[in-house]
PDB file of C-alpha atoms in Angstrom:
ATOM      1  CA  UNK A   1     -64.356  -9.686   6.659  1.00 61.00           C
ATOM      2  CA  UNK A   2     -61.730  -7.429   8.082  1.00 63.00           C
ATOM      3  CA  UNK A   3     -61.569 -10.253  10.926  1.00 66.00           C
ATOM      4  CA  UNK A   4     -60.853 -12.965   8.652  1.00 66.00           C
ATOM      5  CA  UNK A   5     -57.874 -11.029   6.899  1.00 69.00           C
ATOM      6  CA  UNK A   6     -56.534  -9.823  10.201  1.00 64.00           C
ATOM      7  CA  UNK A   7     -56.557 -13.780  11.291  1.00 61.00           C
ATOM      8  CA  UNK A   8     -54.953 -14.607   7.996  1.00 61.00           C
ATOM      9  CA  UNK A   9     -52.302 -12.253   8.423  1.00 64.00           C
ATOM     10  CA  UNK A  10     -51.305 -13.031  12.185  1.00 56.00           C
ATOM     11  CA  UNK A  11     -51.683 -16.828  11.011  1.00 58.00           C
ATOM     12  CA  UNK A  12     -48.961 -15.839   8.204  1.00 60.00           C
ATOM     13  CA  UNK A  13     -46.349 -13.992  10.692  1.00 59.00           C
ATOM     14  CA  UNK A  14     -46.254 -16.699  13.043  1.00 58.00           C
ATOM     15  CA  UNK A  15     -45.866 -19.283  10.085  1.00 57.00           C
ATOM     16  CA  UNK A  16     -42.555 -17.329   9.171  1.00 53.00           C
ATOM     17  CA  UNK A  17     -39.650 -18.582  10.654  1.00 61.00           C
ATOM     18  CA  UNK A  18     -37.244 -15.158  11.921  1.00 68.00           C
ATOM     19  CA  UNK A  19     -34.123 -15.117  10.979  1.00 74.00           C
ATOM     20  CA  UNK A  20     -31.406 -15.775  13.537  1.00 83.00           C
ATOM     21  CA  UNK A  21     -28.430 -13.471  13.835  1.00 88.00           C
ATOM     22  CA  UNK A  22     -25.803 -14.768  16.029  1.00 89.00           C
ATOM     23  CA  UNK A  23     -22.262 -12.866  17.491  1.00 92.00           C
ATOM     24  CA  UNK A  24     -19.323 -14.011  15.994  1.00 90.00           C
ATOM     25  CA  UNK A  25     -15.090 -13.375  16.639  1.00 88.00           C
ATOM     26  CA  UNK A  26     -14.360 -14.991  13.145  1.00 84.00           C
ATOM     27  CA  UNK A  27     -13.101 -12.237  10.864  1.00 84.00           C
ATOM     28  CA  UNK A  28     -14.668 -12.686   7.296  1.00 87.00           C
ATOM     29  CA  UNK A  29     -12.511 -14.562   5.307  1.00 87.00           C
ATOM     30  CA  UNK A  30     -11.328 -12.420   2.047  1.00 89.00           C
ATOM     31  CA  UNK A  31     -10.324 -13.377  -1.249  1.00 92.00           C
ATOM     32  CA  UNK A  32      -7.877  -9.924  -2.674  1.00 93.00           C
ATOM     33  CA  UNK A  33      -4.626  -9.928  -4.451  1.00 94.00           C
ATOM     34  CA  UNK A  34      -1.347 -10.952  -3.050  1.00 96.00           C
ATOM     35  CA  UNK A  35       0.931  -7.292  -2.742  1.00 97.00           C
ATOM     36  CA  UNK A  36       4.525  -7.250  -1.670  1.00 97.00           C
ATOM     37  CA  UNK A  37       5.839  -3.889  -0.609  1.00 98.00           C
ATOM     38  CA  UNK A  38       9.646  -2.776  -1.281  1.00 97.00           C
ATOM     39  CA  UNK A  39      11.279  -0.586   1.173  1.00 97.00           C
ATOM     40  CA  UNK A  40      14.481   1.084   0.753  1.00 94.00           C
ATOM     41  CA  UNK A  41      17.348   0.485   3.889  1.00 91.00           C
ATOM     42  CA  UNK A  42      20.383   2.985   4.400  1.00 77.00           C
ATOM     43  CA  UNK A  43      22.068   1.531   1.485  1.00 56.00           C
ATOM     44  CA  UNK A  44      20.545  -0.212  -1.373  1.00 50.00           C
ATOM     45  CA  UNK A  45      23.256  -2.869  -1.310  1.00 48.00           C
ATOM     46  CA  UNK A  46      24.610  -3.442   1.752  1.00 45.00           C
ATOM     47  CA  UNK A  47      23.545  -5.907   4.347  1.00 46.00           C
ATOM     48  CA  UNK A  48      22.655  -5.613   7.596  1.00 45.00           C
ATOM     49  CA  UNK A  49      26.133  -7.338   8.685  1.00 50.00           C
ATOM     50  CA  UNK A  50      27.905  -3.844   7.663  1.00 51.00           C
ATOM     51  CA  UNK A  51      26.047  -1.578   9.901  1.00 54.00           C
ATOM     52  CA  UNK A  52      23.497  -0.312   7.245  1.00 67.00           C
ATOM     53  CA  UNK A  53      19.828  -1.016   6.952  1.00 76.00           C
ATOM     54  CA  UNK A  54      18.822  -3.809   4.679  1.00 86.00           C
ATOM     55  CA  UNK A  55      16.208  -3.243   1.867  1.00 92.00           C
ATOM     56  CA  UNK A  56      13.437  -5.410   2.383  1.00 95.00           C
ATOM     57  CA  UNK A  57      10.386  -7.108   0.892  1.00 96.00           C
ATOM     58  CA  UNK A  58       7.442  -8.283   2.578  1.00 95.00           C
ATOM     59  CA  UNK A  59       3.845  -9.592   1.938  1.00 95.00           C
ATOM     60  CA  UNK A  60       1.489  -7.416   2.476  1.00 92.00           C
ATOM     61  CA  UNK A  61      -1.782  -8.082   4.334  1.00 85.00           C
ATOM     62  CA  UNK A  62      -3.905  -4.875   4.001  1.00 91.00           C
ATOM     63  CA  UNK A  63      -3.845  -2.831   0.864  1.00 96.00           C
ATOM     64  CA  UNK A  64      -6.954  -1.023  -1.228  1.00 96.00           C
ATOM     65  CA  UNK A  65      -7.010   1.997  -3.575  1.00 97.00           C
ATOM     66  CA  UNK A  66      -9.042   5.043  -1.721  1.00 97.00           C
ATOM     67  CA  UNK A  67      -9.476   7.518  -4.291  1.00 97.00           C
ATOM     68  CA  UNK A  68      -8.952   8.670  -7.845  1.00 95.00           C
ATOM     69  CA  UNK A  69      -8.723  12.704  -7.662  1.00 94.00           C
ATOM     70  CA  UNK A  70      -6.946  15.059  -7.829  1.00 94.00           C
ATOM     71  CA  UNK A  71      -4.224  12.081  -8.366  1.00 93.00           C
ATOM     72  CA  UNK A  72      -4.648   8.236  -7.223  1.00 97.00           C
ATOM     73  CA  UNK A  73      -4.630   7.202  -3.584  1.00 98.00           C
ATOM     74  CA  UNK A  74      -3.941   3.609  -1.526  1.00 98.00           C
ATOM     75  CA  UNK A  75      -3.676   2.619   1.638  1.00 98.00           C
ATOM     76  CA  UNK A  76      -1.705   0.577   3.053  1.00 98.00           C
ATOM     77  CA  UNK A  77      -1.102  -1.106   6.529  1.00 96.00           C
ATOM     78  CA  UNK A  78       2.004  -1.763   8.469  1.00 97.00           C
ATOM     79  CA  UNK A  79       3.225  -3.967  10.837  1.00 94.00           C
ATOM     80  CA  UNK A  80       4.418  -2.477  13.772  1.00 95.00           C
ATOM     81  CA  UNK A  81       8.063  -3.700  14.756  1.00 93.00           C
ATOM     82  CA  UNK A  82       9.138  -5.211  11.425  1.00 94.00           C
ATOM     83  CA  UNK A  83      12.141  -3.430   8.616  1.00 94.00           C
ATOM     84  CA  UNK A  84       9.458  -3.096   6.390  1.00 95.00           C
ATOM     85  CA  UNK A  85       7.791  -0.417   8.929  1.00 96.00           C
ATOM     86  CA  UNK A  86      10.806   1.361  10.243  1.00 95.00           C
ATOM     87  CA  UNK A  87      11.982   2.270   6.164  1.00 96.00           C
ATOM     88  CA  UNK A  88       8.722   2.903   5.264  1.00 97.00           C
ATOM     89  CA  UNK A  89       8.885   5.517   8.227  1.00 97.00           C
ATOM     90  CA  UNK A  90      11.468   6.590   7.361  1.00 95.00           C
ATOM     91  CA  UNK A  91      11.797   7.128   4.017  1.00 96.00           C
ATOM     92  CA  UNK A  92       8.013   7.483   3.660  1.00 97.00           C
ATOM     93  CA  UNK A  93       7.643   6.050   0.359  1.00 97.00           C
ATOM     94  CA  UNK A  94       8.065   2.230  -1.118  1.00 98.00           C
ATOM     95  CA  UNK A  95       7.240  -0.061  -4.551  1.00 98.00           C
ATOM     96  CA  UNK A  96       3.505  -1.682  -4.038  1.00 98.00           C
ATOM     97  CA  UNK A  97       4.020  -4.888  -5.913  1.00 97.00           C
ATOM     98  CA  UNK A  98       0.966  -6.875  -7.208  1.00 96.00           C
ATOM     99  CA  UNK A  99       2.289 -10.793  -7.280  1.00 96.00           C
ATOM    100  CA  UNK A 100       1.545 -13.200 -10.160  1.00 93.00           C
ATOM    101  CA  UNK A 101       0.314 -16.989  -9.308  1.00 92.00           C
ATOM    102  CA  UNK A 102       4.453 -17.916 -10.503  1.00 92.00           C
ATOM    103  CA  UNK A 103       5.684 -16.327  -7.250  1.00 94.00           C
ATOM    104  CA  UNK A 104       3.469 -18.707  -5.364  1.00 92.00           C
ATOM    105  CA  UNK A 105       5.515 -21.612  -7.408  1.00 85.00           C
ATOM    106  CA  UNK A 106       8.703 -20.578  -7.629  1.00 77.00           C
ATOM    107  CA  UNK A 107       9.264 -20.874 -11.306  1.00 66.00           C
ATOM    108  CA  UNK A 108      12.848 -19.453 -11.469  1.00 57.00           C
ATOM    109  CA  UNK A 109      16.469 -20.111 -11.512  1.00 48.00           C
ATOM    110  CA  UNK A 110      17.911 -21.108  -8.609  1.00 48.00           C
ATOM    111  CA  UNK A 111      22.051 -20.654  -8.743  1.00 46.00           C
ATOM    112  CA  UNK A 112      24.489 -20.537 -12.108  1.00 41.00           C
ATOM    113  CA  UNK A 113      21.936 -20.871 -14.663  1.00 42.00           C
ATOM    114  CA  UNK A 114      20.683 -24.553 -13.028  1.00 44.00           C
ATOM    115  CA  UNK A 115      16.872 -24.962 -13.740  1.00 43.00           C
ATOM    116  CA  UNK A 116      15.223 -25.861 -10.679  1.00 44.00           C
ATOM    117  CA  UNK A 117      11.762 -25.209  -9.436  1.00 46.00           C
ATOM    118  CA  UNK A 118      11.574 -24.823  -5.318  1.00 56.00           C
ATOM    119  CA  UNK A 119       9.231 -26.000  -3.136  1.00 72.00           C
ATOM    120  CA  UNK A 120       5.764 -24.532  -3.820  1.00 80.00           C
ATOM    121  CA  UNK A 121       5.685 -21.512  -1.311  1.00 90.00           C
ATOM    122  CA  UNK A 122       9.271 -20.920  -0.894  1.00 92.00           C
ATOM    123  CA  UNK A 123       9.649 -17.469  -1.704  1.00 95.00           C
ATOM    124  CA  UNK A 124       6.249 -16.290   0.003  1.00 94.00           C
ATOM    125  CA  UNK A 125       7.425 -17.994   2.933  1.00 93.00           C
ATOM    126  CA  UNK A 126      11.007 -15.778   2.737  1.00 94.00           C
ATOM    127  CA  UNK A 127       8.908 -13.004   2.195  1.00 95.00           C
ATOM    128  CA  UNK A 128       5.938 -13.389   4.556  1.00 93.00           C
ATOM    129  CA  UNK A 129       7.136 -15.657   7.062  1.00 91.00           C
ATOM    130  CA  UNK A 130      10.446 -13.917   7.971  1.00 90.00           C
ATOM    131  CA  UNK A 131      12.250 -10.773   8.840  1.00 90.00           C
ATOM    132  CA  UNK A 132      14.271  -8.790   7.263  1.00 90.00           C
ATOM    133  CA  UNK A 133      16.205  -7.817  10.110  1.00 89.00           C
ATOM    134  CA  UNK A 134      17.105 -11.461  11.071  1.00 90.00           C
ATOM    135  CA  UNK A 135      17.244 -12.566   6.922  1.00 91.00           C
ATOM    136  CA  UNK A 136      18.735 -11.393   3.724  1.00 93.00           C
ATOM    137  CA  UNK A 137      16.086 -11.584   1.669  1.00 94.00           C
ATOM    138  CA  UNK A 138      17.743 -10.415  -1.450  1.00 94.00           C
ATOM    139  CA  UNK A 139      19.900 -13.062  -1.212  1.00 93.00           C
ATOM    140  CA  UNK A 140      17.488 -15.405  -0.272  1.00 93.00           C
ATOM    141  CA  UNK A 141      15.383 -14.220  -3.611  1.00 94.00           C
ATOM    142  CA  UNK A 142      17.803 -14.839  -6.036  1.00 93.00           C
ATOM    143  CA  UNK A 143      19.093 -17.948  -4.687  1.00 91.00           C
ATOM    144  CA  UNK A 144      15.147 -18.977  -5.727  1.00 92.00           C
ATOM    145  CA  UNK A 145      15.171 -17.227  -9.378  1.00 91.00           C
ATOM    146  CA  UNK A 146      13.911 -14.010  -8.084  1.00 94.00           C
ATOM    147  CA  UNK A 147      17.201 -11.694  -8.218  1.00 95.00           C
ATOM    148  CA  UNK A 148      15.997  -8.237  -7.153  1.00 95.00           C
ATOM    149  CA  UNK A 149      15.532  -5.803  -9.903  1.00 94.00           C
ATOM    150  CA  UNK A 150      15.915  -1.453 -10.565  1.00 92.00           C
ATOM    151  CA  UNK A 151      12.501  -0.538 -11.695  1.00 89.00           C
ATOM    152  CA  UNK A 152      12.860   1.736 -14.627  1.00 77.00           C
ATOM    153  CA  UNK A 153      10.807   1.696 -17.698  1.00 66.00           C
ATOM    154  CA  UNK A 154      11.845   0.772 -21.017  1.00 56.00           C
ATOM    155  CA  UNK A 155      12.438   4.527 -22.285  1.00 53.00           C
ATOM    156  CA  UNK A 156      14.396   5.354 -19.225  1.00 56.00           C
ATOM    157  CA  UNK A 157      18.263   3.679 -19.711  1.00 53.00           C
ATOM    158  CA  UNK A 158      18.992   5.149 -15.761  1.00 57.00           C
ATOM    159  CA  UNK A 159      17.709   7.473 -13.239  1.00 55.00           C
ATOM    160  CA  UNK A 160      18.896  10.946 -13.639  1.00 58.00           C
ATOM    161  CA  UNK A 161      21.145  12.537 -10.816  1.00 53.00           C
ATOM    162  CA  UNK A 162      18.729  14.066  -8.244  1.00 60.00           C
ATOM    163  CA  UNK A 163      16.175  11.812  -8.534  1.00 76.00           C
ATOM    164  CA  UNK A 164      14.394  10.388  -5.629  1.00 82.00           C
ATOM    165  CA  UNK A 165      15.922   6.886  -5.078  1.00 90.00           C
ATOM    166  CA  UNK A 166      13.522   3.846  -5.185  1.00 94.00           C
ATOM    167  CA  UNK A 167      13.892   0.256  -3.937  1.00 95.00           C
ATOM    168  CA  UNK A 168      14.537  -2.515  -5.582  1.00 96.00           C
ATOM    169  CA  UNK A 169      11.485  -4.740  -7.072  1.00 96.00           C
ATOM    170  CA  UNK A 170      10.634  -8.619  -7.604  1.00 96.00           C
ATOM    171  CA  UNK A 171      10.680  -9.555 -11.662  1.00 94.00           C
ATOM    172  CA  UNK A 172       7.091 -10.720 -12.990  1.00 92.00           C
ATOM    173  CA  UNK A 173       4.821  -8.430 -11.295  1.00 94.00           C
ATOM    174  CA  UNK A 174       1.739  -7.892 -12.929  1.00 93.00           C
ATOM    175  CA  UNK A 175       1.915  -4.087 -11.251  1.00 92.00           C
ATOM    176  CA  UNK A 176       4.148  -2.117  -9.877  1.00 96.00           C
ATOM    177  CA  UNK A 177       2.615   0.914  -7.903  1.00 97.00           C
ATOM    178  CA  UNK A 178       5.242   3.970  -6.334  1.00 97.00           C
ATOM    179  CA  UNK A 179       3.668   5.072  -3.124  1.00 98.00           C
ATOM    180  CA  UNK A 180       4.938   8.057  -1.205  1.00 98.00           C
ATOM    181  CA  UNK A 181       2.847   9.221   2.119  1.00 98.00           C
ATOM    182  CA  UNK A 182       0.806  11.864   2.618  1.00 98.00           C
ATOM    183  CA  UNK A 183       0.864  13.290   5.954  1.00 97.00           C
ATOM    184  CA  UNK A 184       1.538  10.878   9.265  1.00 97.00           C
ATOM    185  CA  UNK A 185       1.262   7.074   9.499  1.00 98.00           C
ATOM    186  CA  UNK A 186      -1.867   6.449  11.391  1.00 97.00           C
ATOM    187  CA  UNK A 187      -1.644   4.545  14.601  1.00 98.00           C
ATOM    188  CA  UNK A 188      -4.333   1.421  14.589  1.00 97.00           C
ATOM    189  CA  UNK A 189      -2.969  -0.900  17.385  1.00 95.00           C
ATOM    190  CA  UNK A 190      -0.744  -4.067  15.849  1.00 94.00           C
ATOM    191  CA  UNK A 191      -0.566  -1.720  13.049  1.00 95.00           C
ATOM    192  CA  UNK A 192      -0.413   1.711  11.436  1.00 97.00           C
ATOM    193  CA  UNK A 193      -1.647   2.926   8.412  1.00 98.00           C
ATOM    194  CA  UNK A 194      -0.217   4.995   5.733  1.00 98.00           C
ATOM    195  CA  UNK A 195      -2.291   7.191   3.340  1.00 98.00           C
ATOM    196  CA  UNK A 196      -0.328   7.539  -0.029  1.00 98.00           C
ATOM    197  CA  UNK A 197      -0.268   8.706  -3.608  1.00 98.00           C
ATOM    198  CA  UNK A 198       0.645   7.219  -6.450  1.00 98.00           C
ATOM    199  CA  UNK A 199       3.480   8.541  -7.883  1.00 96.00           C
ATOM    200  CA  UNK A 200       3.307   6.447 -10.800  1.00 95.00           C
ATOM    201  CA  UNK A 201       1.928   2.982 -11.798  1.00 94.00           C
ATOM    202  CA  UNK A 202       4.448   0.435 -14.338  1.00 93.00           C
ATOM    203  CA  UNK A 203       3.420  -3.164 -15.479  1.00 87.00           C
ATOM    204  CA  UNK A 204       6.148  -6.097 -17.068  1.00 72.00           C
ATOM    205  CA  UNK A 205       4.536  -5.238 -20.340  1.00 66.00           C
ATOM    206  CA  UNK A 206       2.082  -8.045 -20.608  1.00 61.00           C
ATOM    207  CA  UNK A 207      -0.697  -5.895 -18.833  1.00 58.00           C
ATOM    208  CA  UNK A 208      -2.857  -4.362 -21.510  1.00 58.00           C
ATOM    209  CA  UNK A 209      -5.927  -3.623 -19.762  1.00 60.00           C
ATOM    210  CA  UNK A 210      -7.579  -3.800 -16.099  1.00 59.00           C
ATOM    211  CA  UNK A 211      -8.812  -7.212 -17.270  1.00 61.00           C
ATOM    212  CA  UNK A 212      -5.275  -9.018 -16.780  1.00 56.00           C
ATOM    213  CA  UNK A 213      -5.540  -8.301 -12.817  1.00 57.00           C
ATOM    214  CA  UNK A 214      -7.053 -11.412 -13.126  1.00 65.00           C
ATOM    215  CA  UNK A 215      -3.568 -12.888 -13.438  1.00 81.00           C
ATOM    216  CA  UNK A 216      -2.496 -11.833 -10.320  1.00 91.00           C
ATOM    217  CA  UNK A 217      -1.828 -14.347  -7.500  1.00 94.00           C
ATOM    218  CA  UNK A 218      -4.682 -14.372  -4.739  1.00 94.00           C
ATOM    219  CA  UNK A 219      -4.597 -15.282  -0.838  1.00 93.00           C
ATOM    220  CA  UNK A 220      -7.399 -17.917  -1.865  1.00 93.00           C
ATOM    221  CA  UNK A 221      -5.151 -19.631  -3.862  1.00 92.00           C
ATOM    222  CA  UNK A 222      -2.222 -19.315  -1.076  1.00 93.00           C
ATOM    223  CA  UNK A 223      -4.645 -20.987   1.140  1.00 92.00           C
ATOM    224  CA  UNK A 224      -5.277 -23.818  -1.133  1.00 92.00           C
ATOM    225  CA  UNK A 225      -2.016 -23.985  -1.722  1.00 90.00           C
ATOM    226  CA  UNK A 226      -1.314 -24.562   2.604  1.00 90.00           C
ATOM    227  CA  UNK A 227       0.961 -21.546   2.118  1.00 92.00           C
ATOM    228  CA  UNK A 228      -0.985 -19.146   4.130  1.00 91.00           C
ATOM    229  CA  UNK A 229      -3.828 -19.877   7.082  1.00 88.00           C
ATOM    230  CA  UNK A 230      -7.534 -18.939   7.366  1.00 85.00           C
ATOM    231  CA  UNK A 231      -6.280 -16.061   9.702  1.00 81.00           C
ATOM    232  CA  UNK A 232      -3.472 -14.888   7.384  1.00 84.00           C
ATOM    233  CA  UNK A 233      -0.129 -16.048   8.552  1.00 87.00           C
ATOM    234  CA  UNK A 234       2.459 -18.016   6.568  1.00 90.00           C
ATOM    235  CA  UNK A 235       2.543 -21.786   7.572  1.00 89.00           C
ATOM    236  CA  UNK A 236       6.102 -23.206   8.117  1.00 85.00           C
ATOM    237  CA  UNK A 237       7.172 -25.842   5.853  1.00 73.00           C
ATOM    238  CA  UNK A 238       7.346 -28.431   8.712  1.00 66.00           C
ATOM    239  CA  UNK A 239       3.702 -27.398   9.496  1.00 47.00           C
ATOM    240  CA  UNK A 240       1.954 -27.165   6.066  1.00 42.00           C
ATOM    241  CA  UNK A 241       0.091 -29.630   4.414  1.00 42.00           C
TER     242      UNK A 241
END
C-alpha cells in the first residue's frame, strides 16, 4: 500500500508543470498620482534674464508618504542637475502638488479673457518636458490658463511678516502638501532623495474626504493620453501619437 501512494505521489509531481521565473530589465510599470513640486528661486518674481533664480515647477516622478508619527512624512526624489533640485537644496523646502485629470487637458484661459482649450498635454509637457533654467514656466502657465497662484487659506488674507516664504502653486490641485527636509538629501545616482515633513496639508475646497484622491490625474491616464512613455518621460508633440 505505502508503494502504491508513494507511486501516486511521484506520478503527481512530475504531472505538475514548474513554474518558470525568468530575469527581466523592464521596470514594473506603475499606476500613482501625477505630483508637481514648487520650488522657490532668489526672487519670487523675477526671471532668470535679471540675474535671479527663477521659481519653478516640475512633474514629479517619485513621491510616497513614509510615516504618520510624531508628524507626517514623504519622500520625494530629485533630479540631479535640474532648478527644481538646486532650490530645493537650497531652500530645503517646496509645495507637493497633487494634479487633477484638467491639468492633463488644459481647460483654462489662455490670454485676455479668450476661451481656448490647448493641445491635450500642453502644460505637462512645459512642466515635465522642459527646464526651468532654459524656460519661464510661469509665463508659459498662464499663457495656458494656469497663472501661478500664493497659497494661503481662506482665513488667512496674507502671510504675516516673518513668516517662512513659500512658492507659488498651480490653481485646481486636489492637494497641496508643504514639505520642508529633514536632515541631508540622500545621494541615489541620477537622483537624490529628500526625507521631509509635512508642514501642513491644504485642498481647493472640493476635497472632503480621502475618497476624492480618486480625482486626481494618474500617469496611466498620461500614458493613454501619449503624454508620457512606458519608461516615464514626456513625449514631444512632434513625437506623440
Amino acid at each position: 500500500m505505502k508503494r502504491i501512494s508513494l507511486i501516486i505521489s511521484l506520478l503527481y509531481h512530475c504531472s505538475v508543470k514548474s513554474h518558470a521565473f525568468f530575469p527581466t530589465t523592464t521596470p514594473p510599470l506603475l499606476d500613482v498620482p501625477v505630483f508637481s513640486l514648487s520650488t522657490l528661486g532668489d526672487d519670487d518674481d523675477k526671471s532668470a534674464s535679471t540675474g535671479k533664480i527663477r521659481s519653478t515647477m516640475n512633474i514629479l516622478s517619485y513621491a510616497s508618504p513614509i510615516s504618520i508619527k510624531p508628524y507626517r512624512m514623504w519622500s520625494i526624489s530629485l533630479y540631479k542637475g535640474t532648478l527644481s533640485h538646486e532650490n530645493f537644496a537650497r531652500e530645503k523646502r517646496g509645495v507637493l502638488q497633487m494634479l487633477r485629470p484638467e491639468h492633463a487637458y488644459c481647460k483654462g484661459t489662455k490670454t485676455a479673457g479668450e476661451e481656448a482649450l490647448a493641445q491635450a498635454g500642453e502644460l505637462i509637457r512645459v512642466l515635465g518636458g522642459s527646464s526651468g533654467i532654459d524656460v519661464d514656466k510661469r509665463a508659459v502657465c498662464a499663457e495656458l490658463g494656469y497663472a501661478w497662484e500664493k497659497l494661503l487659506p481662506e482665513e488667512e488674507e496674507e502671510e504675516e511678516e516673518g513668516e517662512v516664504e513659500w512658492p507659488h502653486v498651480l490653481p485646481s490641485c486636489v492637494y497641496y502638501l508643504k514639505l520642508e527636509l529633514v536632515g541631508d538629501l540622500i545621494d541615489c545616482g541620477s537622483h537624490e532623495v529628500a526625507l521631509c515633513k509635512v508642514v501642513s496639508m491644504i485642498s481647493d475646497g472640493e476635497v472632503q474626504n480621502a475618497a476624492d484622491e480618486l480625482s486626481s490625474l494618474s500617469t496611466r491616464k498620461l500614458r493613454e493620453l501619449s503624454i508620457i512613455s512606458e519608461l516615464g518621460r514626456v513625449i514631444p508633440l512632434e513625437t506623440g501619437a
